[in-house]
Structures are given as structure tokens and as C-alpha cells.
Short mmCIF file of C-alpha atoms and ligand atoms in Angstrom, two decimals:
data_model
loop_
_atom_site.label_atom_id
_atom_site.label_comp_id
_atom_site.label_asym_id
_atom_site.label_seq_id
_atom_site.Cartn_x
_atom_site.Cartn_y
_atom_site.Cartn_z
CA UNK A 640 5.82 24.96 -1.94
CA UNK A 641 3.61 21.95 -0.95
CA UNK A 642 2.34 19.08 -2.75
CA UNK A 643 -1.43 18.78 -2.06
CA UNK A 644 -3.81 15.90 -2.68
CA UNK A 645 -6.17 16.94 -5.11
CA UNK A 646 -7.94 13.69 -5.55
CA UNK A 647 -8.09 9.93 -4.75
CA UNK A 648 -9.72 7.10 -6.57
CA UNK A 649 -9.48 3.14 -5.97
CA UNK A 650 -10.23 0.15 -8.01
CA UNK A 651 -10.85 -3.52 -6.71
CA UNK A 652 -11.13 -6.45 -9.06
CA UNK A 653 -14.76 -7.95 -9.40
CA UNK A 654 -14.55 -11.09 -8.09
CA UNK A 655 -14.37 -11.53 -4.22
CA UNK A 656 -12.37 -14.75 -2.80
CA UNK A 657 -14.11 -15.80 0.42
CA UNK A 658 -12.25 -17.47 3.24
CA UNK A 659 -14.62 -20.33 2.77
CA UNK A 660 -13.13 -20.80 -1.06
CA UNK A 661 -9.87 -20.36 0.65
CA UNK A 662 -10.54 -23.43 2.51
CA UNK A 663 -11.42 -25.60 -0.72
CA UNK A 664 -7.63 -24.90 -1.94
CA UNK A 665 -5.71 -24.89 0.68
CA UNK A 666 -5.83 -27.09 4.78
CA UNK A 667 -7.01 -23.72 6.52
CA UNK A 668 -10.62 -22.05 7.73
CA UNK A 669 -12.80 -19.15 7.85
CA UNK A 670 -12.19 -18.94 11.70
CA UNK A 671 -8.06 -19.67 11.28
CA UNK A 672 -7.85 -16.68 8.95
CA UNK A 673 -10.32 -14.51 10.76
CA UNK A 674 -8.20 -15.01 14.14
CA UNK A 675 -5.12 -14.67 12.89
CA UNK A 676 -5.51 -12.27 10.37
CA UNK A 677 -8.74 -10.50 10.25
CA UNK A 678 -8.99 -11.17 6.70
CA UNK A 679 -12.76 -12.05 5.60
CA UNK A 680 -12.19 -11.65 1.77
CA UNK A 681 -9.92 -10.51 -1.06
CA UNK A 682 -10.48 -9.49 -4.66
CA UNK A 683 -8.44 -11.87 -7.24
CA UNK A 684 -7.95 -10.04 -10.87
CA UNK A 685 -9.69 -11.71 -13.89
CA UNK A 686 -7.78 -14.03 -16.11
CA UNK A 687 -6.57 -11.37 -18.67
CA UNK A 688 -6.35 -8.41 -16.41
CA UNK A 689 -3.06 -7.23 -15.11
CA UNK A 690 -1.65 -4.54 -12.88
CA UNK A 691 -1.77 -1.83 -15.29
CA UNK A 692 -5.29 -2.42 -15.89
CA UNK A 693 -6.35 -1.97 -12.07
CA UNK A 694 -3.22 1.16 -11.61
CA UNK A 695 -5.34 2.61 -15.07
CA UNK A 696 -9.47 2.26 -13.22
CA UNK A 697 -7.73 3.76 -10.16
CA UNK A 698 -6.34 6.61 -12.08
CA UNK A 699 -9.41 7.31 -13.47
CA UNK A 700 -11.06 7.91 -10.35
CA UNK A 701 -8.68 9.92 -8.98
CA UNK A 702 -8.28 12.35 -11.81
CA UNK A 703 -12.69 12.41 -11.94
CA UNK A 704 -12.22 13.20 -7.97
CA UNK A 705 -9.32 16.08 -9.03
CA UNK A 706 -11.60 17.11 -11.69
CA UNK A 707 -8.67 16.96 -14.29
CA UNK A 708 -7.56 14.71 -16.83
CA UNK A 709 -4.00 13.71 -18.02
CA UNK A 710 -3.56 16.42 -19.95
CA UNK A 711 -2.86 18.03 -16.52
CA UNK A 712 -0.06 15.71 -15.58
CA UNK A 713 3.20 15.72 -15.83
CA UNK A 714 4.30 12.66 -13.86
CA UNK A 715 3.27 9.26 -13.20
CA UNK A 716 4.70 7.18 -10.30
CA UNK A 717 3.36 3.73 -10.22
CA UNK A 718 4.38 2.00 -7.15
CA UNK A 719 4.67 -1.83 -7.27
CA UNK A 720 5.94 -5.17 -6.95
CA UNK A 721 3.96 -7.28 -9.92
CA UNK A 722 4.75 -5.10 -12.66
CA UNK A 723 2.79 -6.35 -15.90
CA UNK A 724 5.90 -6.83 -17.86
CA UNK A 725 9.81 -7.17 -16.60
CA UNK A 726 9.82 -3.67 -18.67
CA UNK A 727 8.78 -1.70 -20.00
CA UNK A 728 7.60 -0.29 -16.65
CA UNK A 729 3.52 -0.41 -15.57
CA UNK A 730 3.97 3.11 -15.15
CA UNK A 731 4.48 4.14 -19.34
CA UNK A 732 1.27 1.64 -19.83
CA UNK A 733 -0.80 3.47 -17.68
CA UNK A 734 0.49 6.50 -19.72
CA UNK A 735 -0.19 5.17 -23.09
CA UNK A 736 -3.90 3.80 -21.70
CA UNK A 737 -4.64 6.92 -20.25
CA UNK A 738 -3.63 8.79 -23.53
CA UNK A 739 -0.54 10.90 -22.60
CA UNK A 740 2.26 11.57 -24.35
CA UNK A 741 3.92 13.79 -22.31
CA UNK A 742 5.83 14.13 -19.12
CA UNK A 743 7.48 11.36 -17.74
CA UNK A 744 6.43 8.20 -15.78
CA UNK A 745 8.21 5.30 -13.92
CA UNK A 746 7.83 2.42 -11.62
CA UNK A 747 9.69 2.33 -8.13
CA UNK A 748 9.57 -0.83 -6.30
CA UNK A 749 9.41 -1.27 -2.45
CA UNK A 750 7.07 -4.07 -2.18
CA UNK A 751 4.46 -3.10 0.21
CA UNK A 752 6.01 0.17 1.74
CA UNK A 753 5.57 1.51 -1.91
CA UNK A 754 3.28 3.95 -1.58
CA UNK A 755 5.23 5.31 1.08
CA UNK A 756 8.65 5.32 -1.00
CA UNK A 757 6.12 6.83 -3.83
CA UNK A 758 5.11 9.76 -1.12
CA UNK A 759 8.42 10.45 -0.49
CA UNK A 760 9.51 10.86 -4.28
CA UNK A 761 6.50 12.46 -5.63
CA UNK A 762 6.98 15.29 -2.11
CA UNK A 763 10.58 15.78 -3.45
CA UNK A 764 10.28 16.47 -7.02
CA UNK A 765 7.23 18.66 -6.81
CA UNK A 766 8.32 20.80 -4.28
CA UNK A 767 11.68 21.31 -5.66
CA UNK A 768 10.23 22.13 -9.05
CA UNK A 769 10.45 18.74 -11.19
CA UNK A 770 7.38 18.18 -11.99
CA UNK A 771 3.79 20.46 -11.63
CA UNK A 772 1.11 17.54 -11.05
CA UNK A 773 2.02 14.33 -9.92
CA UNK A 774 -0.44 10.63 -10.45
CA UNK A 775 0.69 8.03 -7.92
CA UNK A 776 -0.48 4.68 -7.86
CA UNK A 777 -0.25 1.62 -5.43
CA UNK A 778 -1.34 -1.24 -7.80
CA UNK A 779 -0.82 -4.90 -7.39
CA UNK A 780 -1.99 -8.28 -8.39
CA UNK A 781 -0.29 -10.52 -5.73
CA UNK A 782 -2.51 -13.42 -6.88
CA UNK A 783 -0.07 -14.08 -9.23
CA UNK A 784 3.40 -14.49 -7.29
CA UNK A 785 1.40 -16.35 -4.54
CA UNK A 786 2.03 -20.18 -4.22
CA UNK A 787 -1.22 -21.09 -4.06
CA UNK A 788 -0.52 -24.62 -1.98
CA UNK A 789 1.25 -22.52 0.70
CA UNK A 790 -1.30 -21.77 3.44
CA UNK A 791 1.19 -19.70 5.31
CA UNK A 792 0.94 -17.21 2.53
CA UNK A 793 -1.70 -17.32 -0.07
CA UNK A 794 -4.62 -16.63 2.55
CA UNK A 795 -2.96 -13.41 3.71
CA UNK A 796 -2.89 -11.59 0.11
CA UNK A 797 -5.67 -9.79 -2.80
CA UNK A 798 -5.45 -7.89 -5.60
CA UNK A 799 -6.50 -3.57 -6.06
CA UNK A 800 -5.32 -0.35 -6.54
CA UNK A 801 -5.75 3.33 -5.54
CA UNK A 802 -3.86 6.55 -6.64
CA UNK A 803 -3.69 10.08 -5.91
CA UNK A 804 -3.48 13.29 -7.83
CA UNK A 805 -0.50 15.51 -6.04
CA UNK A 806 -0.65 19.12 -7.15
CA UNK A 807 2.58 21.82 -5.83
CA UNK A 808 0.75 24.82 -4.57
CA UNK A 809 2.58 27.82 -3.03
CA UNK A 810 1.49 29.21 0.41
CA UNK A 811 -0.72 26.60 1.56
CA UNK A 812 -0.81 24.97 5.08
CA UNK A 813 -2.20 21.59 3.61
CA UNK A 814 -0.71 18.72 1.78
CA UNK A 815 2.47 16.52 2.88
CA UNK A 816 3.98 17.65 6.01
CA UNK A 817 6.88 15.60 5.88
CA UNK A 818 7.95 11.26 4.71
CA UNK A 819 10.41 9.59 6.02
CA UNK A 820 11.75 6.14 4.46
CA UNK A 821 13.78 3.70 5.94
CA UNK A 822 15.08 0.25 4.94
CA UNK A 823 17.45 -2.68 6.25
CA UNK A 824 18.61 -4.93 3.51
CA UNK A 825 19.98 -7.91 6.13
CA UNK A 826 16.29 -8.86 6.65
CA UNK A 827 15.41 -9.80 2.91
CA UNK A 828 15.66 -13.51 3.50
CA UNK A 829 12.50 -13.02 5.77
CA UNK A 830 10.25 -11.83 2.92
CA UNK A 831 11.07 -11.96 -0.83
CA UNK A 832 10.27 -13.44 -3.66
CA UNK A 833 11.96 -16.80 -5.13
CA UNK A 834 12.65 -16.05 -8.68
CA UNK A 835 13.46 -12.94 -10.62
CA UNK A 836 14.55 -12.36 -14.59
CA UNK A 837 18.71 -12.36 -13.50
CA UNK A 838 18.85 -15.06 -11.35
CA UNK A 839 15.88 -17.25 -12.21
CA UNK A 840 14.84 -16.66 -15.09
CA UNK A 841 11.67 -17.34 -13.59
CA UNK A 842 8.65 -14.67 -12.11
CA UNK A 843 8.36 -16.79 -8.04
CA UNK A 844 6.82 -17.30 -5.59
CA UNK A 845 6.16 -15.05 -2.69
CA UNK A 846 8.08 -16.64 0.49
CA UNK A 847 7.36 -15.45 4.26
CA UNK A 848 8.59 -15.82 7.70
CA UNK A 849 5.58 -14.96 8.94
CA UNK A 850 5.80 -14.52 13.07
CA UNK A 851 9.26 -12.93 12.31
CA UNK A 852 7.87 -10.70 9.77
CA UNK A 853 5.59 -9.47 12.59
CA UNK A 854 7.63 -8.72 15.20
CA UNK A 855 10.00 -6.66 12.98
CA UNK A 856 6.58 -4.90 11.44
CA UNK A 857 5.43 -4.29 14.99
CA UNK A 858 8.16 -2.37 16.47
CA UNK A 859 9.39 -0.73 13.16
CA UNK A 860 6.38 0.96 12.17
CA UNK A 861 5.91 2.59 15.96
CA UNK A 862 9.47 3.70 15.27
CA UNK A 863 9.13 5.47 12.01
CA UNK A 864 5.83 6.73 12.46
CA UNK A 865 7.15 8.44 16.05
CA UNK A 866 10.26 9.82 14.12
CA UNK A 867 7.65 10.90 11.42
CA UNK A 868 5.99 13.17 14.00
CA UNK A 869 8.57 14.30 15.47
CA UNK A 870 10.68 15.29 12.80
CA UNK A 871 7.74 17.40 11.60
CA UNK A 872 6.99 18.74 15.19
CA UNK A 873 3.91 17.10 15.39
CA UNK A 874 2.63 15.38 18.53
CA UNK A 875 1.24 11.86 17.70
CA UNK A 876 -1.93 12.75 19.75
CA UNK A 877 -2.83 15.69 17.57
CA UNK A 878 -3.05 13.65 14.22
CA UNK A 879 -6.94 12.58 13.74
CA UNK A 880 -6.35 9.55 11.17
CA UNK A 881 -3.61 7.05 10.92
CA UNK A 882 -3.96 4.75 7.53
CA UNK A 883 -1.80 1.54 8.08
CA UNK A 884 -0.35 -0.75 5.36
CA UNK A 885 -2.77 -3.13 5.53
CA UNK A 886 -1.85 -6.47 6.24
CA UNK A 887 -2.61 -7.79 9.25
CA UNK A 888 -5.38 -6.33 12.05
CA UNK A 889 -3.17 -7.78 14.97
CA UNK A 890 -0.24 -5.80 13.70
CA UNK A 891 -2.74 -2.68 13.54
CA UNK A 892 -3.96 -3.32 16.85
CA UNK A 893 -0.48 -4.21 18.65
CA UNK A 894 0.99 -0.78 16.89
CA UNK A 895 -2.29 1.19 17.87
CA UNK A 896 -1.88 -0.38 21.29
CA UNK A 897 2.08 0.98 21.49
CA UNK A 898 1.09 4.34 20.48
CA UNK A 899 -1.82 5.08 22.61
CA UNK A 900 -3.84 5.26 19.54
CA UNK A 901 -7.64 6.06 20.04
CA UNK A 902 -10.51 3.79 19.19
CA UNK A 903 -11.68 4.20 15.92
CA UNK A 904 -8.63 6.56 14.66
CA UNK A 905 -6.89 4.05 12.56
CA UNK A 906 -8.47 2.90 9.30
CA UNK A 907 -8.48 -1.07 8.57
CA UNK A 908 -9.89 -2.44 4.94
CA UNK A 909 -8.09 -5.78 5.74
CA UNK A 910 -10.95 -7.77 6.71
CA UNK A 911 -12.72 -6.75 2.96
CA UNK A 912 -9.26 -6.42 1.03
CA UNK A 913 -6.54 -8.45 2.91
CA UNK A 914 -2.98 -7.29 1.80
CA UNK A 915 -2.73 -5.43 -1.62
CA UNK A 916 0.32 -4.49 -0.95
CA UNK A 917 1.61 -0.84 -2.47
CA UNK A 918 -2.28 -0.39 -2.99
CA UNK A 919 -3.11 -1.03 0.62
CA UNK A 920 -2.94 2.29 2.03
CA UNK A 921 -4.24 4.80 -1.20
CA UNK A 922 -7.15 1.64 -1.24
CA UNK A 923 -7.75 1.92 2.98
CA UNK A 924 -7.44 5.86 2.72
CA UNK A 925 -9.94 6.37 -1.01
CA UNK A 926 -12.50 4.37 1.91
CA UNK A 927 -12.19 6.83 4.53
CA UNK A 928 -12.37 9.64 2.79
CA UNK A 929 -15.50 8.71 0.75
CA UNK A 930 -17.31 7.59 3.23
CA UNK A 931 -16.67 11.19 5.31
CA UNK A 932 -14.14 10.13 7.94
CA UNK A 933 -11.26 11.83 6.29
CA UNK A 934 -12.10 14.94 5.85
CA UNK A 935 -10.34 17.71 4.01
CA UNK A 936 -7.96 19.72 6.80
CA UNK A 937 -7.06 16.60 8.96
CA UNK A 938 -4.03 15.58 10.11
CA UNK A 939 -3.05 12.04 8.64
CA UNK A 940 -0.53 9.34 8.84
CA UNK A 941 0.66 7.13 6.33
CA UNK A 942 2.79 4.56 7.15
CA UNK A 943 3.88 0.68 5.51
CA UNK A 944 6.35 -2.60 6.32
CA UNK A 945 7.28 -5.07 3.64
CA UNK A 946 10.01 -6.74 1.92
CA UNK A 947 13.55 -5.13 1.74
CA UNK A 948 12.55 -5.09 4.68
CA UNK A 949 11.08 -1.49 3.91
CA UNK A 950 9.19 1.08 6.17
CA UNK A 951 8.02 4.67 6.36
CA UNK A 952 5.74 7.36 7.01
CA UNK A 953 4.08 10.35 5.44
CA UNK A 954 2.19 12.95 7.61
CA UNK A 955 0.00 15.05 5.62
CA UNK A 956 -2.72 17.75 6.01
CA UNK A 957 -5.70 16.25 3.48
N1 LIG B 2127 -4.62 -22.02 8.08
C1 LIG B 2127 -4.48 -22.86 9.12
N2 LIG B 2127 -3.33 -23.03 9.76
C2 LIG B 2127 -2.26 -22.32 9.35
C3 LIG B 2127 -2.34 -21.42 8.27
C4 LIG B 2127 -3.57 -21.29 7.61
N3 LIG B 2127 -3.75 -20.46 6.58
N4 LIG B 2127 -1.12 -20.84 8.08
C5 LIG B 2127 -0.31 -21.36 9.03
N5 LIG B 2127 -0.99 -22.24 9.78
C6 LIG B 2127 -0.51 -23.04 10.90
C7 LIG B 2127 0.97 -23.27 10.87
O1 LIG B 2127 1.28 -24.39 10.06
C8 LIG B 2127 1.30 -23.51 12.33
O2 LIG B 2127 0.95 -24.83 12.64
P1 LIG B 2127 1.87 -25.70 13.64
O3 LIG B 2127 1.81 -24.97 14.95
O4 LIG B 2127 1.21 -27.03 13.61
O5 LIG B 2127 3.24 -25.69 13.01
C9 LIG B 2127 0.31 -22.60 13.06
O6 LIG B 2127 -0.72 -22.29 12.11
C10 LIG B 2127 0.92 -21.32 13.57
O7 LIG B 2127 1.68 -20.74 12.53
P2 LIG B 2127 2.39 -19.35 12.72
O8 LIG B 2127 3.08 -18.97 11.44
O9 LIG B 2127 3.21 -19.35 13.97
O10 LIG B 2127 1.11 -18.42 12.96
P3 LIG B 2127 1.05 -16.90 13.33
O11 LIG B 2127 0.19 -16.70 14.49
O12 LIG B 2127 2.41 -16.26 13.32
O13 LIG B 2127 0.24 -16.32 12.09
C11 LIG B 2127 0.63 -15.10 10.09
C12 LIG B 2127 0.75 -16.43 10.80
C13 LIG B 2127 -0.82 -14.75 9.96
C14 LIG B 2127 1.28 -15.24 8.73
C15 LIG B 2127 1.34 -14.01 10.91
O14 LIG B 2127 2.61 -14.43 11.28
C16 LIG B 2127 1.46 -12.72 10.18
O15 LIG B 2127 0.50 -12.09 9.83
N6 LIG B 2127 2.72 -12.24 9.96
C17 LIG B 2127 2.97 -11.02 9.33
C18 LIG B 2127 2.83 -11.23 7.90
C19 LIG B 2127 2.77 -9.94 7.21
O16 LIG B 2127 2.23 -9.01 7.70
N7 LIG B 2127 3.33 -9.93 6.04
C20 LIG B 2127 3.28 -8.88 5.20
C21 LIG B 2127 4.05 -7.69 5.68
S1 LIG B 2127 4.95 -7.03 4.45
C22 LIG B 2127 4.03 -7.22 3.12
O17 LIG B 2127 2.88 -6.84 3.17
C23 LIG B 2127 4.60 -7.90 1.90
#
């Protein structure tokens, strides 16, 4: 039994935040960000429109690209950070909007590795039988844990979502190959969030050491995406596309760099979408395969670093 993609949709929020209206709210510039970052742009969700919202145009899309609706489903994963409500989860409103009574549906939270940890999960239950046909979505609007008078922070963030349909399918060489999820709780002080509904009472603010962030991100996404491979008994140089967490293009290139990656192989959206978090990679992968890089048979890697901290990988055969 493996659990094959079926489809992939995305959904970015209308308006588009410029570096240069960046600069009129916080001390920074167009050419700071670019350097440092890559960024160009992010999407910032309306007044009015929340996660579930972007999680539910997302879905949409990805059931049109399965050619299915939610009558098909029997699980929703929503994969998050800036959940609409405290509870109940974004995952049961994306349910109710998309008109589905039945099955089951629930958030998981690993801030930006999310979509990995959602991978993981959704490969579990539907190859062991617990659910048929899986939706899971990466959907986030960071605008609105960002403080917006850090510059440290608030450039580096936008708002989106993208989702996948995950079908198990007997005797079949495609779909996931194999996740593997890792985490290290002594390192949450580097990147969390300062409020919460226990201890704060309060939603926060998003709160970053950035050049330590970094270095971890650096050398612990070589790591799991090298134990990825192997523990599938893949050779890293055989796998066409690599689809990074997207939020930063030096941590892209330095990890490209340590793997001997090939020009061109690994697929950035940061400079258009900047960090979306758990929507980064379904967002950076719904590109490449609609535009025809990603095509169906080829070998791709998955991988994410955030908060926690949190990592992984997911190899897959598209
Ligand atoms: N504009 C202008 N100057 C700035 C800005 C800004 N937006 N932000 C910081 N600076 C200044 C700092 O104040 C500092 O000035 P100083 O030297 O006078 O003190 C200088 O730039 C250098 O600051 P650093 O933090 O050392 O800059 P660095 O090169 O490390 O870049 C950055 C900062 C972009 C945040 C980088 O560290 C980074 O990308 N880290 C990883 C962050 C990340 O990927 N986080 C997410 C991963 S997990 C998740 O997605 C939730």
C-alpha cells in the first residue's frame, strides 16, 4: 500500500506587500531584504480573512486537480501554526466550508516543518488502513503573530496555502517513499512565539534568533534529508527535485551547496512568497508542478526547519 498524490492546489492572498512598503513600516530596504533574504514580496491576508479561508481556496484546487470532491475524503489534516480559533481546530472549518460531514479532520502543529509532520501522519494512517483519501493542508497567516516594529522578523514572513489530495493505492511504485521527522525541544527559546491561551492569555508575537536559527537550519536539514535517502535506499544524486521550506534563499543555497545539489534542481518561491510557513513547501511544489518542472514519475524531496526546533523529510515518487 502507498499513498499517492492525486492532486495539488495553492492559494495566495490578493494583496502583494513589496519590500519597498516594507521600508515605510519598518528602518530596513529593498536591497537589505533582497541580500539577506531573497525575499522580493509577500502576500498579507485581507482584514476579515483567516487561515481557514486560504487552507479552504487551496483545497479547492487540489480536489479540481484530483478531479474529486469531499465526498471522496475521509480525512483532513490541516497543518499549522495560526489556527483561526484556539479550537475548535482550522481543520473541522475547512470541513464544514467544504460541506463534509463525514470522516474525521484535525490540526497538528509543527510550525514551519508542518507539512512535513503532516506527510508523515497522513503516510501512516493510509497505508496502515485508517483512512482511504487523505486532504492535507499547509495554511498560514503569519501576518498576524508578526510584531510588525521588529525588522528582524516581520520582513522575513507572508501569508498562503497549498494542499494535497493523498489517495492509498495497492501495487504502485509511486507516491511517498518514505518521511522521517525529527525534533529537539532544548532549542525552543531560539524561535517561538511570546504568548499562548495557558500562559498568556494572550495570541504573541513571533520572536527569532535569527543567525542562530540559521546555522541550526543549515546543518539539520542536510542531516535529515541524507538520512531521508538513505533510509529509503535512495542515492541523493538520483532524486530530480528537492522542494525546501521556504524561508530563506541563503539557507537553500548553503544546503544545496552541502549536498552537491545541481543548478536548477531545487525549487525557491521565496523571493515571490517569503516564508508561509507549513504552506511553504505544498505552495513552492503546486509552482513546479504547474508550470511542468515536476512532472508525474519524479523523484522528490520534501524537507522543512522551524520552531520546536522541528525538521524532516519526505521522499516521494509524484
Ligand atoms: N533591515 C535592515 N537591517 C536589519 C534588518 C532589516 N530588516 N533586520 C536586521 N537588521 C540588522 C540588524 O539589526 C543587525 O544590525 P547591527 O549589525 O547594527 O546590529 C544587522 O542587520 C545584522 O543582523 P543579523 O541578524 O546578524 O543578520 P543576518 O545576516 O543573520 O540576517 C536573517 C538576518 C535574515 C533573519 C537571517 O539570520 C535568517 O534568515 N535566519 C534564519 C531565519 C529563518 O529562516 N527563520 C525561519 C526558520 S523556521 C521558520 O520558518 C519559522
Amino acid at each position: 500500500m502507498r499513498a499517492v498524490i492525486r492532486g495539488i492546489g495553492s492559494y495566495l492572498p490578493e494583496h502583494i506587500m513589496h519590500n519597498a512598503e516594507m521600508a515605510e513600516r519598518v528602518e530596513t530596504s529593498d536591497e537589505w531584504i533582497r541580500e539577506r533574504t531573497g525575499i522580493h514580496q509577500r502576500h498579507i491576508a485581507a482584514e476579515g480573512q483567516f487561515t481557514s479561508d486560504l487552507g479552504f481556496e487551496a483545497a479547492k484546487a487540489a480536489l479540481a486537480d484530483a478531479d474529486m470532491t469531499a465526498d471522496d475524503l475521509d480525512l483532513i489534516i490541516v497543518a499549522t501554526s495560526t489556527p483561526d480559533l484556539t479550537f475548535p481546530s482550522t481543520a473541522t472549518i475547512i470541513q464544514e466550508k467544504l460541506g463534509m460531514n463525514h470522516g474525521a479532520a484535525f490540526d497538528i502543529q509543527a510550525v514551519c516543518s508542518g507539512f512535513i509532520y503532516g506527510t508523515h501522519v497522513v503516510n501512516a494512517l493510509l497505508r496502515s488502513g485508517g483512512a482511504k483519501r487523505a486532504l492535507l493542508i499547509g495554511a498560514e497567516t503569519f501576518s498576524r503573530i508578526l510584531d510588525w516594529e521588529d525588522r528582524g522578523t516581520c520582513v522575513l514572513f507572508g501569508d498562503g496555502a497549498g494542499a494535497i489530495v493523498v489517495e492509498a493505492v495497492e501495487d504502485t511504485k509511486d507516491g511517498i517513499l518514505h518521511t522521517f521527522i525529527r525534533s529537539d525541544g532544548r532549542h525552543r527559546d531560539m524561535l517561538y512565539v511570546d504568548g499562548g491561551p495557558s500562559r498568556t492569555q494572550t495570541v504573541g508575537h513571533l520572536r527569532m534568533l535569527g543567525n542562530q536559527v540559521f546555522k541550526h537550519a543549515v546543518t539539520d536539514i542536510s542531516q535529515v534529508m541524507r538520512d531521508c535517502a538513505e533510509q529509503a535506499g535512495v542515492e541523493i544524486a538520483d532524486i530530480d527535485w528537492f522542494v525546501p521550506h521556504q524561508a530563506n534563499q541563503r539557507i537553500l543555497n548553503a544546503v544545496a551547496k552541502k549536498l552537491k545539489l545541481r543548478p536548477g534542481q531545487v525549487v525557491s518561491t521565496v523571493a515571490q512568497h517569503a516564508n508561509t510557513s507549513a504552506a511553504s513547501v505544498p505552495l513552492a511544489m503546486n509552482a513546479a508542478v504547474k508550470d511542468g518542472r515536476i512532472k508525474r514519475g519524479d523523484l522528490v524531496m520534501l524537507e522543512a526547519f522551524g520552531g520546536g526546533f522541528t525538521w524532516g523529510a519526505a521522499l516521494l515518487r509524484y
